[in-house]
XYZ file of N, CA, C and O in Angstrom:
764
model
N -17.278 -39.358 -34.790
C -17.690 -38.261 -34.013
C -19.093 -37.583 -34.481
O -19.151 -37.494 -35.529
N -19.782 -37.073 -33.461
C -21.099 -36.592 -34.033
C -20.642 -35.168 -33.808
O -19.792 -34.729 -33.445
N -21.560 -34.679 -35.054
C -21.377 -33.071 -35.306
C -21.724 -32.308 -33.997
O -20.960 -31.479 -34.059
N -22.503 -32.626 -33.229
C -22.721 -31.584 -32.144
C -21.417 -31.366 -30.919
O -21.129 -30.844 -30.300
N -20.784 -32.723 -30.785
C -19.617 -32.950 -30.111
C -18.202 -32.103 -30.680
O -17.998 -31.607 -29.943
N -18.509 -32.149 -32.131
C -17.270 -31.210 -32.705
C -17.603 -29.878 -32.706
O -16.480 -29.163 -32.095
N -18.821 -29.396 -32.390
C -19.171 -28.228 -32.203
C -18.555 -27.528 -30.797
O -18.275 -26.575 -30.540
N -19.125 -28.790 -29.951
C -18.761 -28.430 -28.771
C -17.319 -28.406 -28.057
O -16.847 -27.194 -27.814
N -16.428 -29.156 -28.859
C -15.259 -29.115 -28.784
C -14.509 -27.807 -29.367
O -13.638 -27.335 -28.968
N -15.013 -27.385 -30.523
C -14.779 -26.282 -31.174
C -14.769 -24.880 -30.420
O -14.177 -24.032 -29.897
N -16.239 -24.836 -29.784
C -16.390 -23.970 -28.856
C -15.322 -23.844 -27.548
O -15.140 -22.564 -27.022
N -15.434 -24.930 -26.815
C -14.448 -24.962 -25.747
C -13.216 -24.775 -26.242
O -12.509 -23.848 -25.815
N -12.527 -25.025 -27.484
C -11.208 -24.704 -27.827
C -11.071 -22.889 -27.744
O -9.916 -22.320 -27.635
N -12.145 -22.451 -28.868
C -12.100 -20.993 -28.972
C -11.920 -20.182 -27.881
O -11.448 -19.325 -27.319
N -12.635 -20.743 -26.561
C -13.037 -20.024 -25.394
C -11.724 -20.215 -24.582
O -11.173 -19.080 -24.178
N -11.118 -21.552 -24.859
C -9.679 -21.578 -24.157
C -8.914 -20.737 -24.908
O -7.914 -20.158 -24.134
N -8.636 -20.392 -25.736
C -7.777 -19.745 -26.736
C -8.046 -17.927 -26.218
O -7.105 -17.507 -25.859
N -9.161 -17.635 -26.373
C -9.459 -16.323 -25.958
C -9.116 -16.211 -24.287
O -8.433 -15.320 -23.790
N -9.385 -17.083 -23.446
C -8.969 -17.127 -22.063
C -7.358 -17.066 -22.126
O -6.868 -16.463 -21.111
N -6.702 -17.810 -22.506
C -5.254 -17.740 -22.776
C -4.671 -16.467 -23.025
O -3.828 -15.934 -22.699
N -5.327 -16.006 -24.074
C -5.075 -14.352 -24.968
C -5.081 -13.340 -23.803
O -4.404 -12.881 -23.377
N -6.633 -13.470 -22.745
C -6.712 -12.492 -21.867
C -5.984 -12.407 -20.650
O -5.299 -11.660 -20.064
N -5.588 -13.636 -20.251
C -4.481 -14.090 -19.081
C -2.954 -13.647 -19.611
O -2.392 -12.910 -18.865
N -2.691 -14.048 -21.137
C -1.357 -13.345 -21.423
C -1.330 -11.841 -21.514
O -0.364 -11.242 -20.879
N -2.313 -11.268 -21.624
C -2.311 -9.767 -22.194
C -2.102 -9.265 -20.729
O -1.393 -8.206 -20.531
N -2.900 -9.661 -19.981
C -3.480 -9.065 -18.403
C -1.991 -9.054 -17.914
O -1.593 -8.203 -17.220
N -1.330 -10.349 -17.745
C -0.105 -10.275 -17.005
C 0.905 -9.548 -17.783
O 1.951 -8.925 -17.116
N 1.037 -9.375 -19.072
C 2.168 -8.603 -19.617
C 1.809 -7.395 -19.151
O 2.686 -6.087 -18.749
N 0.731 -6.609 -19.487
C 0.357 -5.549 -18.895
C 0.628 -5.230 -17.195
O 0.920 -3.957 -16.875
N 0.093 -5.908 -16.753
C 0.586 -5.818 -15.114
C 2.195 -5.588 -15.092
O 2.681 -4.979 -14.215
N 2.975 -6.788 -15.587
C 4.215 -6.566 -15.401
C 4.882 -5.079 -15.742
O 5.653 -4.876 -15.444
N 4.318 -4.658 -16.896
C 4.688 -3.140 -17.340
C 4.223 -2.506 -16.499
O 5.267 -1.240 -16.258
N 3.048 -2.478 -15.871
C 2.879 -1.321 -15.100
C 3.768 -1.386 -13.893
O 3.560 -0.205 -13.002
N 4.092 -2.596 -13.169
C 4.913 -2.933 -12.222
C 6.134 -2.229 -12.230
O 7.173 -1.557 -11.257
N 6.731 -2.453 -13.762
C 8.012 -1.707 -13.722
C 7.899 -0.086 -14.108
O 8.802 0.542 -13.583
N 6.768 0.376 -14.390
C 6.214 2.008 -14.285
C 6.511 2.395 -12.897
O 7.499 3.118 -12.458
N 6.095 1.450 -11.815
C 5.719 2.092 -10.339
C 7.227 1.569 -9.912
O 7.486 2.604 -8.794
N 8.053 0.964 -10.401
C 9.521 0.443 -9.431
C 10.363 1.617 -10.078
O 11.121 2.117 -9.413
N 10.243 2.157 -11.299
C 10.828 3.208 -11.753
C 10.497 4.597 -11.148
O 11.446 5.677 -10.798
N 9.219 4.635 -11.067
C 9.006 5.641 -10.120
C 9.696 5.806 -8.818
O 9.966 6.854 -8.270
N 9.188 4.753 -7.970
C 9.659 4.722 -6.865
C 11.835 4.851 -6.542
O 11.757 5.654 -6.001
N 12.212 4.228 -7.789
C 13.447 4.960 -7.946
C 13.435 6.272 -8.028
O 14.552 7.009 -7.304
N 12.731 7.169 -9.162
C 13.312 8.664 -8.595
C 12.776 9.028 -7.608
O 13.741 9.911 -7.416
N 11.732 8.635 -6.786
C 11.148 8.984 -5.456
C 12.374 8.742 -4.446
O 12.851 9.772 -3.829
N 13.100 7.648 -4.432
C 14.248 7.478 -3.742
C 15.195 8.569 -3.813
O 15.682 9.398 -3.085
N 15.581 8.822 -5.066
C 16.744 9.738 -5.274
C 16.073 11.338 -4.966
O 17.133 12.009 -4.110
N 15.152 11.540 -5.376
C 14.279 13.061 -5.069
C 14.409 13.365 -3.186
O 14.743 13.953 -3.096
N 14.018 11.992 -2.867
C 14.282 12.338 -1.229
C 15.382 12.349 -0.666
O 15.687 12.838 0.351
N 16.586 11.382 -1.457
C 18.071 11.514 -0.632
C 18.201 13.385 -0.998
O 18.894 13.422 -0.162
N 17.849 13.741 -2.388
C 18.457 15.030 -2.609
C 17.518 16.223 -1.663
O 18.186 16.928 -0.798
N 16.236 15.977 -1.079
C 15.407 16.426 -0.233
C 16.069 16.746 1.230
O 16.155 17.460 2.010
N 16.579 15.412 1.394
C 17.312 15.268 2.660
C 18.679 16.140 2.867
O 18.859 16.236 4.027
N 19.309 16.291 1.873
C 20.419 16.717 1.881
C 20.439 18.235 2.004
O 21.299 19.178 2.527
N 19.172 18.851 1.707
C 18.695 20.405 1.319
C 19.099 21.060 2.919
O 19.932 21.973 2.960
N 18.370 20.591 3.892
C 18.372 21.291 5.193
C 20.165 21.483 5.592
O 20.637 22.507 6.254
N 20.979 20.327 5.317
C 22.147 20.351 5.794
C 23.220 21.443 5.083
O 23.875 22.172 5.452
N 22.708 21.404 3.696
C 23.650 22.461 2.687
C 23.008 23.972 3.013
O 23.709 24.994 3.019
N 21.792 24.168 3.403
C 20.981 25.346 3.911
C 21.950 25.578 5.298
O 22.480 27.191 5.365
N 22.121 25.092 5.996
C 22.554 25.059 7.655
C 24.155 25.568 7.364
O 24.750 26.421 7.986
N 24.388 24.677 6.600
C 26.162 25.106 5.950
C 26.290 26.494 5.656
O 27.234 27.566 5.951
N 25.491 27.008 4.707
C 25.370 28.268 4.113
C 25.177 29.305 5.420
O 25.896 30.213 5.475
N 23.986 28.952 5.955
C 23.316 29.886 7.386
C 24.433 30.256 8.017
O 24.444 31.312 8.250
N 25.287 29.238 8.247
C 26.528 29.790 9.437
C 27.503 30.851 8.747
O 27.953 31.552 9.582
N 27.677 30.872 7.489
C 28.593 32.091 6.782
C 27.875 33.294 6.447
O 27.933 34.171 6.302
N 26.482 33.078 6.233
C 25.351 34.140 5.488
C 24.150 34.117 6.333
O 22.954 33.750 5.784
N 24.022 34.640 7.508
C 23.000 34.534 8.172
C 21.912 35.286 7.895
O 20.804 35.335 7.998
N 22.276 36.433 7.209
C 21.366 37.454 6.741
C 20.449 37.236 5.464
O 19.475 38.103 5.090
N 20.930 36.201 4.976
C 20.150 35.649 3.318
C 19.036 34.645 3.850
O 18.655 33.937 2.969
N 18.239 35.076 5.213
C 16.986 34.319 5.194
C 15.963 34.109 4.027
O 15.329 32.573 3.891
N 15.859 34.928 3.058
C 14.351 34.954 2.012
C 15.277 34.148 1.170
O 14.422 32.966 0.523
N 16.416 33.919 1.034
C 16.987 32.878 -0.268
C 16.801 31.172 0.607
O 16.226 30.628 0.117
N 17.301 31.429 1.896
C 17.117 30.127 2.500
C 15.765 29.691 2.575
O 15.122 28.535 2.744
N 14.581 30.517 3.267
C 13.267 30.447 3.112
C 12.501 29.516 1.771
O 11.890 28.529 1.913
N 13.235 30.048 0.385
C 12.769 29.617 -0.509
C 13.350 28.088 -0.919
O 12.690 27.656 -1.501
N 14.517 27.787 -0.602
C 15.004 26.560 -1.026
C 14.261 25.517 -0.007
O 13.703 24.646 -0.164
N 14.189 26.035 1.117
C 13.285 25.150 2.452
C 11.971 24.940 2.167
O 11.269 23.682 2.052
N 11.240 25.915 1.249
C 9.664 25.830 0.697
C 9.642 25.104 -0.396
O 8.575 24.106 -0.351
N 10.603 25.041 -1.321
C 10.667 24.130 -2.144
C 10.885 22.907 -1.764
O 10.294 22.162 -2.859
N 12.013 22.864 -0.836
C 12.101 21.432 -0.892
C 10.634 20.712 -0.148
O 10.548 19.480 -0.232
N 10.321 21.426 0.548
C 8.673 20.840 1.479
C 7.850 20.368 0.158
O 7.016 19.528 0.247
N 7.770 21.623 -0.459
C 6.700 21.471 -1.476
C 7.043 19.984 -2.486
O 6.429 18.990 -2.907
N 8.474 19.588 -2.739
C 8.991 18.615 -3.570
C 8.640 17.157 -2.750
O 8.166 16.252 -2.849
N 8.643 17.287 -1.158
C 8.255 16.407 -0.220
C 7.004 15.526 -0.242
O 6.602 14.788 -0.151
N 6.463 16.865 -0.280
C 4.356 16.820 -0.430
C 4.102 16.308 -1.675
O 2.679 16.143 -1.660
N 4.908 16.529 -2.752
C 4.011 15.729 -4.004
C 3.975 14.660 -4.197
O 4.156 13.658 -3.678
N 2.568 14.494 -5.098
C 1.893 13.003 -4.850
C 2.099 12.678 -6.269
O 2.733 11.364 -6.492
N 1.718 13.711 -7.191
C 1.704 13.134 -8.630
C 2.965 13.029 -9.446
O 3.997 13.845 -8.575
N 3.180 12.329 -10.348
C 4.689 12.769 -11.125
C 4.577 13.854 -11.635
O 5.786 14.754 -11.666
N 3.539 14.734 -12.388
C 3.597 15.940 -12.884
C 4.135 16.871 -11.561
O 4.625 17.956 -11.608
N 3.115 16.949 -10.466
C 3.762 17.521 -8.948
C 5.015 17.255 -8.621
O 5.853 18.301 -8.323
N 5.722 16.129 -8.775
C 7.122 16.186 -8.547
C 7.934 16.911 -9.258
O 8.832 17.342 -8.856
N 7.600 16.531 -10.928
C 8.272 17.296 -11.659
C 8.729 18.828 -11.528
O 9.373 19.586 -11.549
N 7.284 19.336 -11.220
C 7.099 20.677 -11.091
C 8.004 21.259 -9.731
O 8.781 22.367 -9.455
N 7.737 20.591 -8.734
C 8.336 20.769 -7.445
C 10.021 20.679 -7.565
O 10.841 21.356 -7.253
N 10.412 19.806 -8.321
C 11.738 19.302 -8.467
C 12.665 20.474 -9.457
O 13.572 21.346 -8.776
N 11.616 21.041 -9.983
C 12.162 22.264 -10.871
C 12.098 23.644 -10.278
O 13.395 24.390 -10.302
N 10.975 23.797 -8.980
C 11.156 24.978 -8.111
C 12.317 24.824 -7.352
O 13.142 25.829 -6.865
N 12.733 23.696 -6.962
C 14.087 23.420 -5.950
C 15.210 23.715 -6.875
O 15.984 24.234 -6.163
N 15.369 23.209 -7.879
C 16.385 23.551 -8.698
C 16.772 24.758 -8.905
O 17.952 25.436 -8.621
N 15.581 25.504 -9.039
C 15.695 27.262 -9.063
C 16.112 27.844 -7.859
O 16.935 28.730 -7.813
N 15.573 27.380 -6.887
C 15.980 27.946 -5.620
C 17.357 27.628 -5.294
O 17.882 28.427 -4.312
N 17.793 26.593 -5.233
C 19.411 25.910 -4.916
C 20.173 26.726 -6.176
O 21.255 27.238 -5.514
N 19.784 27.421 -7.155
C 20.426 28.483 -7.979
C 20.815 29.732 -7.094
O 21.653 30.216 -7.226
N 19.424 29.879 -6.451
C 19.824 31.287 -5.702
C 20.486 30.976 -4.800
O 21.555 31.849 -4.431
N 20.709 29.832 -4.143
C 21.386 29.657 -2.846
C 22.984 29.355 -3.348
O 23.946 30.299 -2.862
N 23.266 29.174 -4.381
C 24.322 29.223 -4.909
C 25.306 30.150 -5.513
O 26.082 30.423 -5.334
N 24.215 31.541 -5.707
C 24.592 32.857 -6.197
C 25.052 33.615 -4.693
O 26.097 34.198 -4.714
N 24.529 33.119 -3.865
C 24.300 33.510 -2.386
C 26.058 33.297 -1.906
O 27.161 33.851 -1.337
N 26.293 31.710 -2.364
C 27.520 31.271 -2.000
C 28.585 31.649 -2.667
O 29.977 32.200 -2.122
N 28.359 32.442 -3.972
C 29.419 33.349 -4.761
C 29.900 34.601 -3.732
O 31.394 34.457 -4.009
N 29.005 34.792 -2.961
C 29.900 36.142 -2.278
C 30.431 35.790 -1.056
O 31.069 36.723 -0.484
N 30.663 34.549 -0.504
C 31.321 33.959 0.533
C 32.395 32.804 0.137
O 32.394 31.781 0.013
N 33.653 33.447 -0.326
C 34.853 32.674 -0.539
C 35.128 31.666 0.292
O 35.474 30.509 0.079
N 34.939 32.083 1.569
C 35.416 31.331 2.693
C 34.607 30.398 2.895
O 34.946 28.830 3.274
N 33.271 30.077 2.420
C 32.567 28.914 2.332
C 32.620 28.185 1.423
O 32.393 26.922 1.376
N 32.825 28.867 0.070
C 33.148 27.423 -0.832
C 34.756 26.652 -0.446
O 34.655 25.604 -1.220
N 35.085 26.755 0.369
C 36.474 26.387 0.526
C 36.085 25.310 1.995
O 37.052 24.542 2.197
N 35.136 25.519 2.658
C 34.598 24.777 3.894
C 34.520 23.381 3.299
O 33.858 23.427 2.308
N 34.997 22.503 4.130
C 35.196 21.447 3.656
C 33.705 20.519 3.892
O 33.211 19.782 3.212
N 33.008 20.967 4.800
C 31.658 20.473 5.120
C 30.792 20.680 3.747
O 29.783 20.134 3.226
N 30.732 22.083 3.346
C 30.119 22.528 2.531
C 30.231 21.651 1.068
O 29.673 21.401 0.446
N 31.527 21.622 0.926
C 32.303 21.262 -0.183
C 31.656 19.694 -0.704
O 30.787 19.135 -1.528
N 31.675 19.084 0.375
C 31.280 17.529 0.753
C 29.633 17.604 0.282
O 29.293 16.603 -0.381
N 29.000 18.265 1.035
C 27.720 18.284 0.865
C 27.158 18.833 -0.505
O 26.033 18.231 -1.340
N 27.963 19.460 -1.363
C 27.790 20.098 -2.690
C 28.214 19.049 -3.360
O 27.451 18.431 -4.530
N 29.170 18.132 -3.494
C 29.465 17.140 -3.988
C 28.137 16.040 -3.884
O 28.154 15.362 -4.816
N 27.865 15.593 -2.721
C 26.640 14.781 -2.585
C 25.483 15.159 -3.262
O 24.519 14.386 -3.856
N 25.266 16.599 -2.968
C 24.046 16.867 -4.014
C 24.113 16.884 -5.488
O 23.037 16.572 -6.196
N 25.313 16.935 -5.915
C 25.636 16.875 -7.333
C 25.726 15.437 -7.962
O 25.099 14.999 -8.776
N 26.037 14.573 -7.030
C 25.876 13.163 -7.489
C 24.339 12.621 -7.229
O 23.982 12.105 -7.748
N 23.496 13.417 -6.606
C 22.184 13.070 -6.146
C 21.331 13.683 -7.498
O 20.510 12.658 -8.072
N 21.766 14.600 -8.186
C 21.311 15.622 -9.301
C 21.220 14.585 -10.270
O 20.763 14.144 -11.256
N 22.966 13.711 -10.240
C 23.167 13.091 -11.456
C 22.212 11.771 -11.472
O 21.636 10.981 -12.669
N 22.005 11.296 -10.215
C 21.342 10.229 -10.031
C 19.757 10.273 -10.451
O 19.025 9.271 -11.014
N 19.270 11.376 -10.182
C 18.100 11.778 -10.500
C 17.714 11.664 -12.009
O 16.838 11.449 -12.554
N 18.844 12.461 -12.864
C 18.451 12.391 -14.159
C 18.735 11.131 -14.858
O 18.140 11.057 -15.529
N 19.376 10.306 -14.296
C 19.156 8.680 -14.919
C 17.924 7.770 -14.622
O 17.185 7.554 -15.295
N 17.396 8.404 -13.373
C 16.460 7.801 -12.890
C 15.176 8.094 -13.655
O 14.226 7.479 -14.230
N 15.304 9.603 -13.853
C 13.976 10.159 -14.859
C 14.034 9.685 -16.209
O 13.030 9.562 -16.895
N 15.275 9.404 -16.599
C 15.594 9.054 -17.994
C 14.834 7.352 -18.067
O 14.060 7.287 -18.853
N 15.420 6.847 -17.308
C 14.997 5.542 -16.974
C 13.368 5.006 -16.863
O 12.962 4.284 -17.213
N 12.990 6.122 -16.161
C 11.621 6.111 -15.611
C 10.843 6.371 -17.057
O 9.690 5.805 -17.740
N 11.090 7.154 -17.892
C 10.331 7.666 -18.898
C 10.678 6.784 -20.010
O 9.436 6.549 -20.805
N 11.573 5.871 -19.963
C 11.860 4.762 -20.955
C 10.666 3.597 -20.556
O 10.240 2.839 -21.498
N 10.924 3.531 -19.583
C 9.671 2.566 -18.973
C 7.943 2.922 -19.164
O 7.296 1.888 -19.466
N 8.020 4.143 -18.857
C 6.888 4.782 -19.201
C 6.546 4.427 -20.503
O 5.214 4.271 -21.095
N 7.549 4.688 -21.487
C 7.074 4.659 -23.167
C 6.904 3.241 -23.556
O 6.098 3.056 -24.349
N 7.679 2.377 -22.911
C 7.245 1.031 -23.225
C 6.012 0.646 -22.755
O 5.206 0.143 -23.612
N 5.659 0.770 -21.522
C 4.358 0.572 -20.996
C 3.252 1.074 -21.858
O 2.296 0.484 -22.218
N 3.175 2.434 -22.201
C 2.291 3.178 -22.722
C 2.048 2.728 -24.280
O 0.817 2.719 -24.830
N 3.001 2.377 -24.768
C 3.305 1.601 -26.138
C 2.443 0.192 -25.888
O 1.570 -0.034 -27.242
N 2.465 -0.553 -25.031
C 1.664 -1.753 -24.819
C 0.406 -1.544 -24.743
O -0.530 -2.181 -25.400
N 0.100 -0.510 -23.955
C -1.258 -0.333 -23.893
C -2.352 0.263 -25.210
O -3.313 0.120 -25.017
N -1.591 0.749 -26.040
C -2.449 1.254 -26.876
C -2.129 0.549 -28.655
O -2.647 0.781 -29.301
N -1.124 -0.676 -28.548
C -1.169 -1.469 -29.265
C -2.136 -2.567 -29.537
O -2.360 -3.046 -28.413
N -2.734 -2.644 -30.564
C -3.656 -4.104 -30.323
C -2.604 -5.445 -30.728
O -1.805 -5.511 -31.063
N -3.281 -6.388 -29.695
C -4.869 -6.538 -29.242
C -4.430 -5.898 -27.883
O -5.951 -5.951 -26.891
N -3.741 -5.640 -27.270
C -3.584 -5.297 -26.057
C -4.138 -4.199 -25.723
O -4.800 -4.153 -24.048
N -4.491 -3.182 -26.268
C -5.540 -1.894 -26.046
C -6.503 -2.555 -25.963
O -7.300 -2.153 -24.915
N -7.236 -3.532 -26.461
C -8.375 -4.256 -25.879
C -8.716 -4.355 -24.561
O -9.726 -4.129 -23.614
N -7.484 -5.166 -24.447
C -7.693 -5.868 -22.622
C -6.872 -4.708 -21.812
O -7.816 -4.736 -20.638
N -6.307 -3.790 -22.176
C -6.377 -2.627 -21.438
C -7.304 -1.939 -20.909
O -7.712 -1.515 -20.005
N -8.194 -1.560 -21.882
C -9.694 -1.167 -21.627
C -10.399 -1.714 -20.955
O -10.769 -1.155 -19.770
N -10.322 -2.907 -21.089
C -11.293 -3.955 -20.242
C -10.774 -4.076 -18.537
O -11.508 -4.105 -17.757
N -9.714 -3.874 -18.755
C -8.967 -4.301 -17.077
C -8.577 -3.036 -16.505
O -8.310 -2.729 -15.313
N -8.791 -1.813 -17.207
C -8.943 -0.660 -16.949
C -7.267 0.156 -16.610
O -6.913 0.760 -15.846
N -6.456 -0.578 -17.497
C -5.003 0.255 -17.670
C -5.197 1.343 -18.360
O -5.706 1.516 -19.342
N -4.615 2.529 -17.499
C -4.451 3.782 -18.421
C -2.884 4.175 -18.555
O -1.897 4.046 -18.024
N -2.877 5.248 -19.555
C -1.511 5.774 -19.701
C -0.869 6.465 -18.527
O -1.499 6.770 -17.538
N 0.658 6.221 -18.351
C 1.449 6.592 -17.334
C 1.719 7.938 -17.544
O 1.774 8.440 -19.006
N 1.836 8.694 -16.970
C 2.648 10.447 -16.990
C 4.188 10.130 -17.326
O 4.971 9.380 -16.505
N 4.600 10.935 -18.032
C 5.999 11.235 -18.239
C 6.584 12.077 -16.828
O 5.807 13.016 -16.566
N 7.968 11.880 -16.778
C 8.542 12.915 -15.692
C 8.957 13.828 -16.483
O 9.956 13.871 -17.175
N 8.303 15.187 -17.184
C 8.668 16.246 -17.727
C 9.151 17.481 -16.983
O 8.729 17.760 -15.904
N 10.329 18.057 -17.592
C 10.393 19.623 -17.188
C 9.353 20.618 -17.447
O 8.335 20.325 -18.367
N 9.006 21.518 -16.510
C 7.887 22.219 -16.532
C 8.417 23.292 -18.278
O 9.283 23.154 -18.419
N 7.377 23.702 -18.565
C 7.446 24.998 -19.571
C 8.363 25.941 -19.201
O 8.461 26.212 -18.110
N 9.294 26.206 -19.967
C 10.220 27.368 -19.830
C 11.370 26.700 -18.622
O 12.811 27.785 -18.235
N 11.524 25.316 -18.499
C 12.736 25.022 -17.371
C 13.918 24.996 -18.370
O 14.882 25.397 -17.682
N 13.998 25.048 -19.638
C 15.292 25.327 -20.209
C 15.884 26.208 -20.175
O 16.839 26.640 -20.446
N 14.851 27.476 -19.752
C 15.536 28.950 -19.882
C 16.122 29.168 -18.310
O 15.687 28.662 -17.897
N 17.318 29.772 -18.359
C 17.924 30.114 -17.182
C 16.974 31.220 -16.626
O 16.940 32.135 -17.311
N 16.530 30.993 -15.426
C 16.209 31.988 -14.346
C 16.977 33.371 -14.207
O 18.491 33.232 -14.055
N 16.589 34.067 -13.922
C 16.770 35.692 -13.920
C 17.814 35.623 -12.522
O 17.263 35.198 -11.435
N 18.630 36.243 -12.498
C 19.287 36.811 -10.946
C 18.620 37.205 -10.188
O 18.305 36.878 -8.853
N 17.915 38.132 -10.827
C 16.727 38.930 -9.583
C 15.613 38.301 -9.052
O 15.320 38.623 -7.814
N 15.117 37.431 -9.879
C 14.225 36.390 -9.738
C 14.838 35.173 -8.591
O 14.048 35.015 -7.488
N 16.100 34.936 -8.665
C 16.442 34.071 -8.041
C 16.441 34.707 -6.425
O 16.591 34.017 -5.376
N 17.355 35.737 -6.650
C 17.214 36.272 -4.973
C 16.203 37.135 -4.607
O 16.309 37.603 -3.591
N 15.055 37.185 -5.231
C 13.627 37.654 -4.870
C 13.402 39.074 -4.763
O 13.251 39.868 -4.251
N 14.589 39.732 -5.384
C 14.892 41.386 -5.843
C 13.545 41.804 -6.996
O 13.255 40.871 -7.810
């Protein structure tokens, strides 16, 4: 073979190897990003399920405690904020606000023993608790998926391709600052 032919074959081989690396890394990153999107959709599904239960819970409590309108309004406003949240950070913040508002509603329920034994209310609270558990699991799964994706886009050589193709780090679903602190009863009841 001639020297020129060998050089051309070597150049074509290098280009083919680089092309294969690009395709492989791109496909890996796309798959990881889709996993993040899927996990986020799962969190959204459970958040929506929880949000759909809230009006029924409020209506159930309202039938016993009609004068607690401020608490009901806080719960419903927090629910609307959650339903309207777009980013992961906004969803996390709205979810925390709804949890806090629901704690205020729980305090109201404590004043109505007959409500705590109402079968409709008990069933709704069981569903709500189940939703809370599903949300916690979905958030953990989402954060695990985000960690795997973020690790892929920062490790070499995928980080080169991530930069070229515009892949960016995904946000974790985090609790707000101070979420680990229990809110005060006065704050929950609006006093």
